Amino acid sequence: MNETTALPAASASRLMPFLQVPPKGLPSPSPFPVPRCETCAVRQMCLPGGLEMEGDVVLRKLLMGPRRLRKGQRLYMAGEPFQFLYAVRCGTLKSTLPLANGCDQVTGFHLAGDLLGLDGPATGQHPTGAVALENTDTCAISYAQLLEACAESRPLRRRVGQLMAAQLVREHGTLQLMARSHTEARVAGFLLSMAQSMRERGYSAREFQLRMSRAEIGSYLGMSLETVSRSLSTFDRGGLVRVRSRWIELLKPDELQSSYA
């Protein structure tokens, strides 16, 4: 987005909720540090990806509110009114669905370049919550403004449709993962999916760090923490994967794919 040095009072008031107040002892952030899509490392995975000049110009008119989260902070809670989409600039978040027993079910993990909140327009509320798994930077995008921009630009409408469709594809992949009867197959599929996500973002697909805990992986895959740990140990003993706490090295990804996935 275009860098803005001064914003109208009305625009400033809309952006205020997204500026995190730092703890005591830390310097205050600069006023309204508007994100720049041009310098974002994951712009091709986000809204600007593949846009023609016309769509890119329209997209630049949108005001974006930066939201910086520390590990464990909530981006939004389930049931909150839906107003904004959130693009992950860097970091990792998890989506959680509150259950009747008071626990939260992990429904997804979101990396840099992902867009959160696409399920909000269905009811006007966020059906899930989002929590940072590490220090994370996001860009808040007004959904109302985005709709207005889409009305001006066919390429932008097409891009938003692509991102919504991509979320459906990911959800289908999750359902396929959950349908596997063997727990080792679910964990193997999860590791291979994470490897693919790393590759798409320009990182190593063979060695990476899991930002989520074993318990969070288990919640996502519908199994216990102990079952996830046992599966990882099985892969490690078999020489398919090297596991060092949260560091994962895929030693034989093809064999892992053929044997379990």
PDB file of C-alpha atoms in Angstrom, residues 47 76 82 84-86 110 114-123 125-128 143 146 159-168 170-171:
ATOM      1  CA  LEU A  47      -4.212  -9.823  -2.097  1.00  0.00           C
ATOM      2  CA  TYR A  76      -9.953 -11.725  17.474  1.00  0.00           C
ATOM      3  CA  PHE A  82     -16.850  -9.167  11.654  1.00  0.00           C
ATOM      4  CA  PHE A  84     -11.929  -6.780   8.920  1.00  0.00           C
ATOM      5  CA  LEU A  85      -9.878  -9.359   7.082  1.00  0.00           C
ATOM      6  CA  TYR A  86      -6.349  -9.916   8.379  1.00  0.00           C
ATOM      7  CA  HIS A 110      -1.930 -19.670   9.352  1.00  0.00           C
ATOM      8  CA  ASP A 114      -2.444 -16.210   4.556  1.00  0.00           C
ATOM      9  CA  LEU A 115      -5.658 -14.210   4.852  1.00  0.00           C
ATOM     10  CA  LEU A 116      -7.786 -14.692   7.976  1.00  0.00           C
ATOM     11  CA  GLY A 117     -11.450 -13.876   8.486  1.00  0.00           C
ATOM     12  CA  LEU A 118     -12.805 -15.027   5.119  1.00  0.00           C
ATOM     13  CA  ASP A 119     -15.514 -16.983   6.966  1.00  0.00           C
ATOM     14  CA  GLY A 120     -16.784 -13.871   8.757  1.00  0.00           C
ATOM     15  CA  PRO A 121     -19.141 -12.503   6.057  1.00  0.00           C
ATOM     16  CA  ALA A 122     -21.386 -15.590   6.319  1.00  0.00           C
ATOM     17  CA  THR A 123     -22.976 -14.431   9.584  1.00  0.00           C
ATOM     18  CA  GLN A 125     -19.424 -12.608  13.154  1.00  0.00           C
ATOM     19  CA  HIS A 126     -16.134 -14.439  13.451  1.00  0.00           C
ATOM     20  CA  PRO A 127     -17.072 -18.128  13.916  1.00  0.00           C
ATOM     21  CA  THR A 128     -13.565 -18.907  15.148  1.00  0.00           C
ATOM     22  CA  TYR A 143     -14.069  -5.583   4.424  1.00  0.00           C
ATOM     23  CA  LEU A 146     -12.514  -4.029   0.054  1.00  0.00           C
ATOM     24  CA  ARG A 159      -8.176 -12.223  -6.816  1.00  0.00           C
ATOM     25  CA  VAL A 160     -10.502 -12.175  -3.792  1.00  0.00           C
ATOM     26  CA  GLY A 161     -12.426 -15.062  -5.337  1.00  0.00           C
ATOM     27  CA  GLN A 162      -9.182 -16.991  -5.781  1.00  0.00           C
ATOM     28  CA  LEU A 163      -8.263 -16.507  -2.121  1.00  0.00           C
ATOM     29  CA  MET A 164     -11.708 -17.655  -0.971  1.00  0.00           C
ATOM     30  CA  ALA A 165     -11.468 -20.708  -3.219  1.00  0.00           C
ATOM     31  CA  ALA A 166      -7.992 -21.460  -1.880  1.00  0.00           C
ATOM     32  CA  GLN A 167      -9.406 -21.541   1.647  1.00  0.00           C
ATOM     33  CA  LEU A 168     -12.023 -24.073   0.540  1.00  0.00           C
ATOM     34  CA  ARG A 170      -7.337 -26.111   2.284  1.00  0.00           C
ATOM     35  CA  GLU A 171     -10.448 -27.116   4.216  1.00  0.00           C
TER      36      GLU A 171
END
